[in-house]
PDB file of C-alpha atoms in Angstrom:
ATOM      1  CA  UNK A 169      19.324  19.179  56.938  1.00  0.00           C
ATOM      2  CA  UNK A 170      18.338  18.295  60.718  1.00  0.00           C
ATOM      3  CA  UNK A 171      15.148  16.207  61.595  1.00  0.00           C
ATOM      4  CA  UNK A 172      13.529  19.183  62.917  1.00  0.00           C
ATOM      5  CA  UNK A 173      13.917  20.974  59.426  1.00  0.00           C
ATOM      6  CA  UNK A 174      12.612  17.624  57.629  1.00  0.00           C
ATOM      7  CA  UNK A 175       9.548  17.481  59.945  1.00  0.00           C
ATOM      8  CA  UNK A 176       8.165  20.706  59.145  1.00  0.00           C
ATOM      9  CA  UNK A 177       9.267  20.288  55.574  1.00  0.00           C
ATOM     10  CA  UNK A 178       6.793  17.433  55.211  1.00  0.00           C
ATOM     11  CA  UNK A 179       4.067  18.952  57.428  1.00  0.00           C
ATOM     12  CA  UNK A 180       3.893  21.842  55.231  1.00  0.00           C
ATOM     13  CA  UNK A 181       3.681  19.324  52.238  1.00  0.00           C
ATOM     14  CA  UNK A 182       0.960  17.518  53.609  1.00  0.00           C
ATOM     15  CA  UNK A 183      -0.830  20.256  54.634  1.00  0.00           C
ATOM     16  CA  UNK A 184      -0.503  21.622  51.440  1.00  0.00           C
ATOM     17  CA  UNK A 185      -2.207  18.804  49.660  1.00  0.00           C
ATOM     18  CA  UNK A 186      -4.582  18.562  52.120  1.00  0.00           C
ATOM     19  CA  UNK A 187      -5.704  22.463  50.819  1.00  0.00           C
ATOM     20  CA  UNK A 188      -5.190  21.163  47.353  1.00  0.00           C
ATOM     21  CA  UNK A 189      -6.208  18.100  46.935  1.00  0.00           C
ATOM     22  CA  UNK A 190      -5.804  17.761  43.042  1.00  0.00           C
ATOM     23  CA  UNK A 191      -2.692  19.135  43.154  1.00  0.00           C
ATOM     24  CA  UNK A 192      -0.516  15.939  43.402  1.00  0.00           C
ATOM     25  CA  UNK A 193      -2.869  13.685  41.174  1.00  0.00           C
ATOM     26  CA  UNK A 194      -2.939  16.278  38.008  1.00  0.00           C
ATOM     27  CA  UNK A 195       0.786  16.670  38.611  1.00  0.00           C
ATOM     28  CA  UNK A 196       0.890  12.392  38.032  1.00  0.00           C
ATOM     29  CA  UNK A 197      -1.035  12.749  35.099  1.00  0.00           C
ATOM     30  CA  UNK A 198       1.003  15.662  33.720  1.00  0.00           C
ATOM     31  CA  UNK A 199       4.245  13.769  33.506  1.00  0.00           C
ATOM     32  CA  UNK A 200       2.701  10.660  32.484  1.00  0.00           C
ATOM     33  CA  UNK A 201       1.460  12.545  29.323  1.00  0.00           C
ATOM     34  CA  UNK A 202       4.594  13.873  28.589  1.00  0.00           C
ATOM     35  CA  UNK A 203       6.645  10.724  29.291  1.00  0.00           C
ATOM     36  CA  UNK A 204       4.302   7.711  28.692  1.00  0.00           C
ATOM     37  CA  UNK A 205       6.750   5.231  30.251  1.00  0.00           C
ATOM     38  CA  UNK A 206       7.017   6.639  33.028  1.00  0.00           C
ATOM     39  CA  UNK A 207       4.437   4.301  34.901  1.00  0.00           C
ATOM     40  CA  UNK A 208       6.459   1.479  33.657  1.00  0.00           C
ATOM     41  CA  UNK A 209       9.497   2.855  35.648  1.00  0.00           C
ATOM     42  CA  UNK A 210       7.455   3.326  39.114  1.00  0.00           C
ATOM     43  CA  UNK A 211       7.908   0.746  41.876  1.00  0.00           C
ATOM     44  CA  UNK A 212       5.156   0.306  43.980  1.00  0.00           C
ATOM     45  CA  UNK A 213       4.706  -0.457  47.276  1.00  0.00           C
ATOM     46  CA  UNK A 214       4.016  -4.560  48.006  1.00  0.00           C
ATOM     47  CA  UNK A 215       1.575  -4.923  49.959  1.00  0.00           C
ATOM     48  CA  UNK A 216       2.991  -5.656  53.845  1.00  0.00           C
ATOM     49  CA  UNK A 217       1.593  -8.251  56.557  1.00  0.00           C
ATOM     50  CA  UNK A 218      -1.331 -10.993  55.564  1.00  0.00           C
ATOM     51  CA  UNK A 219       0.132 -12.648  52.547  1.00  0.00           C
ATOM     52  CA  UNK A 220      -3.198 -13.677  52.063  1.00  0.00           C
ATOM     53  CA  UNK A 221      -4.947 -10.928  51.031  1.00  0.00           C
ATOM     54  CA  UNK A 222      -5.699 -11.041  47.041  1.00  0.00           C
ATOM     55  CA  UNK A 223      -4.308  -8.049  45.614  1.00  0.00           C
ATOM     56  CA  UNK A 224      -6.583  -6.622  43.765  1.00  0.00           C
ATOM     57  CA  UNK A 225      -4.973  -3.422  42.643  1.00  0.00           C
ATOM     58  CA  UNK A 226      -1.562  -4.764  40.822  1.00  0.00           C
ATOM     59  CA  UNK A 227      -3.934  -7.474  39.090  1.00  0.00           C
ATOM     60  CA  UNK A 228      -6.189  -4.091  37.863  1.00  0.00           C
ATOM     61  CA  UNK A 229      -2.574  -2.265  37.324  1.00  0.00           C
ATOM     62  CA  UNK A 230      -1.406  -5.365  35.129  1.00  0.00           C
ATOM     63  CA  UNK A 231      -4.459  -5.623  33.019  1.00  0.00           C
ATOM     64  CA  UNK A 232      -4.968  -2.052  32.440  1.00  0.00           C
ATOM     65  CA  UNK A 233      -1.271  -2.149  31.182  1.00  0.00           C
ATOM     66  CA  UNK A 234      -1.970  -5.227  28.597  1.00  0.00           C
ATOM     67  CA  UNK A 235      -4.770  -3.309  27.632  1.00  0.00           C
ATOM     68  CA  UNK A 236      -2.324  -0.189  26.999  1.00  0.00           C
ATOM     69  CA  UNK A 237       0.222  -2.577  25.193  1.00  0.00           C
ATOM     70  CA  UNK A 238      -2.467  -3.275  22.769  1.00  0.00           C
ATOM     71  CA  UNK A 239      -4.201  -0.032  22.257  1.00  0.00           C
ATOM     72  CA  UNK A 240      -0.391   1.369  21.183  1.00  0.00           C
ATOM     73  CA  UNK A 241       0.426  -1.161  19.261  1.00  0.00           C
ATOM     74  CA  UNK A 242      -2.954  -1.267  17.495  1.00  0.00           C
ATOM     75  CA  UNK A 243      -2.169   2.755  17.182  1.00  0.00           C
ATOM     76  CA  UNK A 244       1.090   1.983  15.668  1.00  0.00           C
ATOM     77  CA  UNK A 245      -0.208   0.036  13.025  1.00  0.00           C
ATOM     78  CA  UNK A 246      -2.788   2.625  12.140  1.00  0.00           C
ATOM     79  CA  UNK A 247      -0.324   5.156  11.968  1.00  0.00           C
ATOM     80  CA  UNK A 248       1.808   2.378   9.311  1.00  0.00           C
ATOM     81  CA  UNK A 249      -0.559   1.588   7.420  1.00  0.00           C
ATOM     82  CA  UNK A 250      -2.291   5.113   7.342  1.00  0.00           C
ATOM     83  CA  UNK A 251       1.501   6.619   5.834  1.00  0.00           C
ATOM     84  CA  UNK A 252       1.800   3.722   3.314  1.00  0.00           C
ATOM     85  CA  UNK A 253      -1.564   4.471   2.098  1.00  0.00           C
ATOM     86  CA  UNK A 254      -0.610   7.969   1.581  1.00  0.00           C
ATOM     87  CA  UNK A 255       2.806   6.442  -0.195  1.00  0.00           C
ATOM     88  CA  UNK A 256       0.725   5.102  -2.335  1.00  0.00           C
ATOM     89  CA  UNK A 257      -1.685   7.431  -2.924  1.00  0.00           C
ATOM     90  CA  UNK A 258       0.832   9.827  -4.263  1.00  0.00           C
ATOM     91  CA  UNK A 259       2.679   7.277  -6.276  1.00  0.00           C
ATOM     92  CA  UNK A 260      -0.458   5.986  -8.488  1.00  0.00           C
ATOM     93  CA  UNK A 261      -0.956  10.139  -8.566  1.00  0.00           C
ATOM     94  CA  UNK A 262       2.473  10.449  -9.976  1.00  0.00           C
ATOM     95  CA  UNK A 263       2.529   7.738 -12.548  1.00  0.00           C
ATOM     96  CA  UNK A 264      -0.932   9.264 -13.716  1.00  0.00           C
ATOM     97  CA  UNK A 265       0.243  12.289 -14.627  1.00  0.00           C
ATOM     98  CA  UNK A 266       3.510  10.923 -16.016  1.00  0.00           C
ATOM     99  CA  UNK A 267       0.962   8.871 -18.437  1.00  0.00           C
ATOM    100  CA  UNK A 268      -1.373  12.040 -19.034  1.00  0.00           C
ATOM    101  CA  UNK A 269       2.073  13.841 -20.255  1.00  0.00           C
ATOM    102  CA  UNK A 270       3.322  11.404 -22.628  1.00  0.00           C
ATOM    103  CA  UNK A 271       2.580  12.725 -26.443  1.00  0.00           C
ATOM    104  CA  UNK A 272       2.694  10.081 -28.302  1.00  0.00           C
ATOM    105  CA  UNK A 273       2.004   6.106 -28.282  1.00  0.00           C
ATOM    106  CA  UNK A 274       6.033   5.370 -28.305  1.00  0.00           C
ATOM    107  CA  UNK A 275       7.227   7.984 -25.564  1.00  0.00           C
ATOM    108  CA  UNK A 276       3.818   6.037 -23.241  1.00  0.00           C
ATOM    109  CA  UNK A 277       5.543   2.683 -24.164  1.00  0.00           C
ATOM    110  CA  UNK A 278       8.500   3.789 -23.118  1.00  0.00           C
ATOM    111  CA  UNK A 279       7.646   5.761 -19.832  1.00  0.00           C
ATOM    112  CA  UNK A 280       5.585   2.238 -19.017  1.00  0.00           C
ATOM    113  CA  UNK A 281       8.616  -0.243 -19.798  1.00  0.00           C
ATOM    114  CA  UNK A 282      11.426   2.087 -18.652  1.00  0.00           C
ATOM    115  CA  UNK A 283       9.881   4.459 -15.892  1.00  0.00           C
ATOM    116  CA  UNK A 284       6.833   3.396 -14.574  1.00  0.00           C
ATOM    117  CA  UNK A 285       8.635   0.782 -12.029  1.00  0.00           C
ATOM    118  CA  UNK A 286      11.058   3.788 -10.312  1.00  0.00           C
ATOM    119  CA  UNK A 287       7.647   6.016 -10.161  1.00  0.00           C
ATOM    120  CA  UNK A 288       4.891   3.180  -8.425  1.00  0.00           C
ATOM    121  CA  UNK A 289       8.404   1.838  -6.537  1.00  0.00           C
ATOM    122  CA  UNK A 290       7.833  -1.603  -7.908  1.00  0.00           C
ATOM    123  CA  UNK A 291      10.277  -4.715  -9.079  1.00  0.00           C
ATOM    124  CA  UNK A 292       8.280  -4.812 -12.728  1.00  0.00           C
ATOM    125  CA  UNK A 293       5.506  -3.102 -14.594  1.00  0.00           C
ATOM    126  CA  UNK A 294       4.576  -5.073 -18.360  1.00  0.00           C
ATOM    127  CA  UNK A 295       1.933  -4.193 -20.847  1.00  0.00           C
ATOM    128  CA  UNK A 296       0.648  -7.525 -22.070  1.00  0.00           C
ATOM    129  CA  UNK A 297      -1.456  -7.418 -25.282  1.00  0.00           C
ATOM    130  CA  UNK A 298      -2.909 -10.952 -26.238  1.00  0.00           C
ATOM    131  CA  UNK A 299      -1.936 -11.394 -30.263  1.00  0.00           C
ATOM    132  CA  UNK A 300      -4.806 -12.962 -31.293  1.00  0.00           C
ATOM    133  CA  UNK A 301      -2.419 -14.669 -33.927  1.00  0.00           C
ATOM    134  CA  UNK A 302      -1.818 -11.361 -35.523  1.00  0.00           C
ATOM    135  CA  UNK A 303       1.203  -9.075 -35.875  1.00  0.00           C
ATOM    136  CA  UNK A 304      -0.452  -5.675 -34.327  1.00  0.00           C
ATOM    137  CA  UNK A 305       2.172  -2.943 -35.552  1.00  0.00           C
ATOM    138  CA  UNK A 306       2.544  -1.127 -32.145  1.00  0.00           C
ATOM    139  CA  UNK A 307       3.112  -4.268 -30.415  1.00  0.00           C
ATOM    140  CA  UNK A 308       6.818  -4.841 -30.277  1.00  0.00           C
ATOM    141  CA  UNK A 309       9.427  -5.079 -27.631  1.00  0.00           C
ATOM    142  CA  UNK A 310       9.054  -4.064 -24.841  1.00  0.00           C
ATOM    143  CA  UNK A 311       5.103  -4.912 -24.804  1.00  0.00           C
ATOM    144  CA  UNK A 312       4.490  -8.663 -24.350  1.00  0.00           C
ATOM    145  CA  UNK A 313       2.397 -10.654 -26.525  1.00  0.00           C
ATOM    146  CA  UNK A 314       0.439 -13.434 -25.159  1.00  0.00           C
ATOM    147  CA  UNK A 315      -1.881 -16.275 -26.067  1.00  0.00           C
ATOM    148  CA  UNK A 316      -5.297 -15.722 -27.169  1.00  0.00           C
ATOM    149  CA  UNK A 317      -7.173 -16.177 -24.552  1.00  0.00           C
ATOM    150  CA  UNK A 318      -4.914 -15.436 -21.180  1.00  0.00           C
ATOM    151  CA  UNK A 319      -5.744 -12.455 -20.462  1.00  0.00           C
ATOM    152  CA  UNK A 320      -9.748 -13.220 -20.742  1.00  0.00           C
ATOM    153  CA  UNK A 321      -9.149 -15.948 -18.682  1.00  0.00           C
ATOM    154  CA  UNK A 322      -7.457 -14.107 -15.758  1.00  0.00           C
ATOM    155  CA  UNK A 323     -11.016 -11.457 -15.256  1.00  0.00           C
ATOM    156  CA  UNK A 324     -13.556 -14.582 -16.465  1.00  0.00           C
ATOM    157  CA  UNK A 325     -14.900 -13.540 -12.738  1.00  0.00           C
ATOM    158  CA  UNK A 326     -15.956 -10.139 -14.216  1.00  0.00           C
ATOM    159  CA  UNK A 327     -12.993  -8.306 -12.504  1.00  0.00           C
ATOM    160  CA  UNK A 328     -11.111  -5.707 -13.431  1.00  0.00           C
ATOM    161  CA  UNK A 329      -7.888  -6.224 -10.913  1.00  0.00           C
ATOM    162  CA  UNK A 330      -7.052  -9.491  -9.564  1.00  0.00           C
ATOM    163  CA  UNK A 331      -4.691  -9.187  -6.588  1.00  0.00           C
ATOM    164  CA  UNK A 332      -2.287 -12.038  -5.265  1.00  0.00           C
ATOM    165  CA  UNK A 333       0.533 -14.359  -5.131  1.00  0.00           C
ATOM    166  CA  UNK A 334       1.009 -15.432  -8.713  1.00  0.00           C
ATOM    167  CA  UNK A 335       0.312 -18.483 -10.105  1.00  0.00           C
ATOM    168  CA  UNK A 336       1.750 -20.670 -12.913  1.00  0.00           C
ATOM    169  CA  UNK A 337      -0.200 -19.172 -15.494  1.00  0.00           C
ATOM    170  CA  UNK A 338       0.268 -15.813 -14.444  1.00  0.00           C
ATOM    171  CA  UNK A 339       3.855 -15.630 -14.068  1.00  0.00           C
ATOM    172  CA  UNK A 340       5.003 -15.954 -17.903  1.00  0.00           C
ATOM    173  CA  UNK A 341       3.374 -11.866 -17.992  1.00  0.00           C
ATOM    174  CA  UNK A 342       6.306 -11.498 -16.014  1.00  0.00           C
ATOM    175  CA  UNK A 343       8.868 -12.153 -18.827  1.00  0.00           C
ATOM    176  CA  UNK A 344      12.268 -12.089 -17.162  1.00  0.00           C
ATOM    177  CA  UNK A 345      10.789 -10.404 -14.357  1.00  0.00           C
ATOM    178  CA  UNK A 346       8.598 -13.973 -13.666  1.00  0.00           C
ATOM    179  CA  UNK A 347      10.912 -15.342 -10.937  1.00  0.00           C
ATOM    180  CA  UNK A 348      11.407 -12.252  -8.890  1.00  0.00           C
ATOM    181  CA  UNK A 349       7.885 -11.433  -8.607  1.00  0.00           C
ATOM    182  CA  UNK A 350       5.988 -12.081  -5.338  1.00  0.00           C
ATOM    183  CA  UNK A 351       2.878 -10.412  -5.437  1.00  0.00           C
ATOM    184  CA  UNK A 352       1.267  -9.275  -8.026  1.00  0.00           C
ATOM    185  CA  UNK A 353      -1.898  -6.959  -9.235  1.00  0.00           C
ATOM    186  CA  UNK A 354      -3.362  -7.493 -12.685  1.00  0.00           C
ATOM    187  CA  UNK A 355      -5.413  -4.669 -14.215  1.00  0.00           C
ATOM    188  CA  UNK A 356      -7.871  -4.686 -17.383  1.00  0.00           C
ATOM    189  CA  UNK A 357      -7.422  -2.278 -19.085  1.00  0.00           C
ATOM    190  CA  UNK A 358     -10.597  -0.891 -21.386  1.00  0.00           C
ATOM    191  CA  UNK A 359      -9.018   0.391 -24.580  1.00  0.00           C
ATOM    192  CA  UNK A 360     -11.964   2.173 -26.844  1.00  0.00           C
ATOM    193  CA  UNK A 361     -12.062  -0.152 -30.427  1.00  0.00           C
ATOM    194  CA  UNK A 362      -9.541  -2.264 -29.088  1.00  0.00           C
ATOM    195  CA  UNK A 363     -10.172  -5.726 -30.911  1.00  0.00           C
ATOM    196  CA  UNK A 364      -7.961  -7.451 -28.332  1.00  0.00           C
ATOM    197  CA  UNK A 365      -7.677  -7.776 -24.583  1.00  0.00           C
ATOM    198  CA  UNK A 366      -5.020  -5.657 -22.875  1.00  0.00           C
ATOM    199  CA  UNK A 367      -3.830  -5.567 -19.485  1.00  0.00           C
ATOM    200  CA  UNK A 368      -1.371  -3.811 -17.150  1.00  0.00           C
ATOM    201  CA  UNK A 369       0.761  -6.533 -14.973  1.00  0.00           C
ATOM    202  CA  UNK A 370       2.217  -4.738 -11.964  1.00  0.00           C
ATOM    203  CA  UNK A 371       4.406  -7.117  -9.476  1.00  0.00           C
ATOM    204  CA  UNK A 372       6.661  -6.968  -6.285  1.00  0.00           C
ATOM    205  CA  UNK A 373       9.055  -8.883  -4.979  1.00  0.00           C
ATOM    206  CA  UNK A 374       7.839  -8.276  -1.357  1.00  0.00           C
ATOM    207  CA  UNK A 375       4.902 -11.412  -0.783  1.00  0.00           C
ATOM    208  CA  UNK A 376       2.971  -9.445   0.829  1.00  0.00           C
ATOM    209  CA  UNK A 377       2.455  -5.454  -1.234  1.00  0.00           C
ATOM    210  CA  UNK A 378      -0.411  -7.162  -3.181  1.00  0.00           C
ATOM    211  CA  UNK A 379      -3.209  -9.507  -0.996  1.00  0.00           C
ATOM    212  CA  UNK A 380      -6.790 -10.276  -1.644  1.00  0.00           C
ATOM    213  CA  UNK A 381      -9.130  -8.076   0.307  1.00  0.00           C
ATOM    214  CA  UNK A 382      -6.905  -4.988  -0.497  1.00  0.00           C
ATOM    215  CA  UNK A 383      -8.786  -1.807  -1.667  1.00  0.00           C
ATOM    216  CA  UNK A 384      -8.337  -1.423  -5.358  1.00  0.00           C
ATOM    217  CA  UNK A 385      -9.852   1.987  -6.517  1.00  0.00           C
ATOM    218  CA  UNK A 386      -5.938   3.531  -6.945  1.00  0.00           C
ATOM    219  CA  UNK A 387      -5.166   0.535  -8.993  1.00  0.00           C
ATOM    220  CA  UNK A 388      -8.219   1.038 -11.434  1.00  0.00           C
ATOM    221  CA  UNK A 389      -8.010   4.808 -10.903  1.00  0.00           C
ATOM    222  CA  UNK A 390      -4.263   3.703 -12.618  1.00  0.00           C
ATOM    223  CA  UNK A 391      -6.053   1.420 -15.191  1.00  0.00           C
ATOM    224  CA  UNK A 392      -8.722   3.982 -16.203  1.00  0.00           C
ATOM    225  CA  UNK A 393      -6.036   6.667 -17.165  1.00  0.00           C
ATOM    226  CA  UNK A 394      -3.951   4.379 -18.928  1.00  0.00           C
ATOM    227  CA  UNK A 395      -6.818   2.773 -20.741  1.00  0.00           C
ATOM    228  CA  UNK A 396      -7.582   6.263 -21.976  1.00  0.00           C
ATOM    229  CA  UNK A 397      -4.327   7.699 -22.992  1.00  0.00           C
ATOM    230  CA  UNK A 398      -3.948   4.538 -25.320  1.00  0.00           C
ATOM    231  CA  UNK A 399      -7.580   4.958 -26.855  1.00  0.00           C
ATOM    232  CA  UNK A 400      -6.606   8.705 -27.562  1.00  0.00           C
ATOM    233  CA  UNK A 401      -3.172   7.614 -29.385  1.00  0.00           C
ATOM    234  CA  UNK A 402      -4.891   4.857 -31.421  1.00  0.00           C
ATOM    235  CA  UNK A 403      -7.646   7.436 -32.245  1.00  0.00           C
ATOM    236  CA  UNK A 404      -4.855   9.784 -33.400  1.00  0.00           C
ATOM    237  CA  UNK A 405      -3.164   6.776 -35.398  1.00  0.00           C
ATOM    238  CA  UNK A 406      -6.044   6.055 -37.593  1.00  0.00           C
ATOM    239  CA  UNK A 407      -7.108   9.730 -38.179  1.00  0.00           C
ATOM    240  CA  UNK A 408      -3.979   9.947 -39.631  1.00  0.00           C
ATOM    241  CA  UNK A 409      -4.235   7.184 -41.955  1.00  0.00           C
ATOM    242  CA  UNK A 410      -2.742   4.242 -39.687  1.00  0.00           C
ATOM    243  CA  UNK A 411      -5.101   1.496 -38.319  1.00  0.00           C
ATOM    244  CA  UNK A 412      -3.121   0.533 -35.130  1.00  0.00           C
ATOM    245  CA  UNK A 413      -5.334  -3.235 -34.954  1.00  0.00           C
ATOM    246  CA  UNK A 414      -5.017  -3.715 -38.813  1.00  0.00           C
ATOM    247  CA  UNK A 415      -2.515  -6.407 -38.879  1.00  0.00           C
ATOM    248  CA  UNK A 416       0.573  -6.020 -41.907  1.00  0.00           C
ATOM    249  CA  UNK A 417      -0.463  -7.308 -45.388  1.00  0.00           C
ATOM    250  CA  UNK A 418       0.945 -10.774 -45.808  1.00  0.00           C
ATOM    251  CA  UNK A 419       3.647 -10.376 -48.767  1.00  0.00           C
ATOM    252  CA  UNK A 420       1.819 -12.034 -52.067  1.00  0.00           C
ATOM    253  CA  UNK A 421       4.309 -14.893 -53.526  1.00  0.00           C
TER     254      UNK A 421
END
């Protein structure tokens, strides 16, 4: 291309933007909304001559790109925490209606000791019953009996789910489980007639799935239906002539 050709080339381009004067600036913002890094790929011009002269528009240019740094990053962890809330959401959802489906005491022991782990996507899930020195007949393996007493002690506060690290008294509601748990959420659970306190111990071995300060309505939304379906099944027990809290007659000798 001769110089002659590239002169008018570029007087037709100016006077083009000098007709259209938004032209060039809504094309800039254009293709930095469809390729955000763009402006991080653009070399500016340094400013020529007096060294002296505080530039005021790369210091602007820097801070409005810290401030963009932060605003995504802030975004991104929105967007995280937003999808593992939904995660959630559905899982708690999930193991509800797995509980409301159960039809009988043993297949809701089961689905809690065998199942209930896969579905919430957790390292251990134990029904803990405290024994109250008594042999309850549904309480066998794989529910764990505990003191009198430990499970009182854990919502003394007046809570009904205590979220955490776990301590050494609330480890052994681990069972086997005790050493790979992490984190952990205990939830009351408010059986109708129960004589006993009962309570759903739910643990991870990531640190940081359970912290204090962590909304808890799923986990009591989890405790509630539970709570129920095991009232209805005791109900059911003693209308047919079983008393689930009665504890076996002691052999006479």
């Amino acid at each position: 291309m001769s110089q002659k050709t590239q002169d008018t080339n570029r007087q037709q381009l100016l006077d083009y933007l000098k007709d259209n004067p938004d032209t060039l600036a809504e094309l800039a913002a254009e293709l930095v909304r469809e390729q955000p890094g763009l402006l991080d790929t653009i070399t500016r011009a340094e400013l020529q001559g007096d060294t002296t002269i505080v530039d005021f528009q790369q210091h602007r240019i820097s801070q409005l790109n810290q401030a963009l740094d932060h605003h995504t990053g802030v975004r991104d962890e929105l967007i995280d925490t937003s999808r593992s809330n939904l995660q959630t959401q559905q899982q708690v959802h999930e193991a509800v209606l797995d509980i409301v489906a159960r039809r009988d005491l043993e297949s809701l022991i089961g689905y809690i000791s065998r199942d209930m782990s896969h579905t919430l996507r957790l390292d251990a899930v134990i029904l803990c019953v405290e024994s109250q020195g008594q042999q309850y007949p549904f309480i066998r393996e794989p529910i764990m009996s505990v003191d009198t007493g430990s499970i009182a002690n854990v919502f003394c506060d007046g809570r009904n789910v205590i979220l955490g690290e776990p301590d050494e008294h609330s480890r052994h509601f681990f069972g086997p489980a005790a050493s790979l748990v992490q984190s952990q959420a205990l939830i009351r659970l408010t059986v109708e007639d129960a004589p006993t306190s009962i309570m759903l111990a739910i643990g991870d071995r990531d640190a940081d799935y359970f912290h204090k300060g962590q909304a808890t309505h799923l986990l009591r939304f989890l405790g509630d239906a539970l709570a129920t379906r095991l009232g209805q099944f005791m109900g059911d027990a003693r209308s047919s002539g079983t008393e689930p809290w009665s504890s076996p007659e002691t052999p006479q000798v």
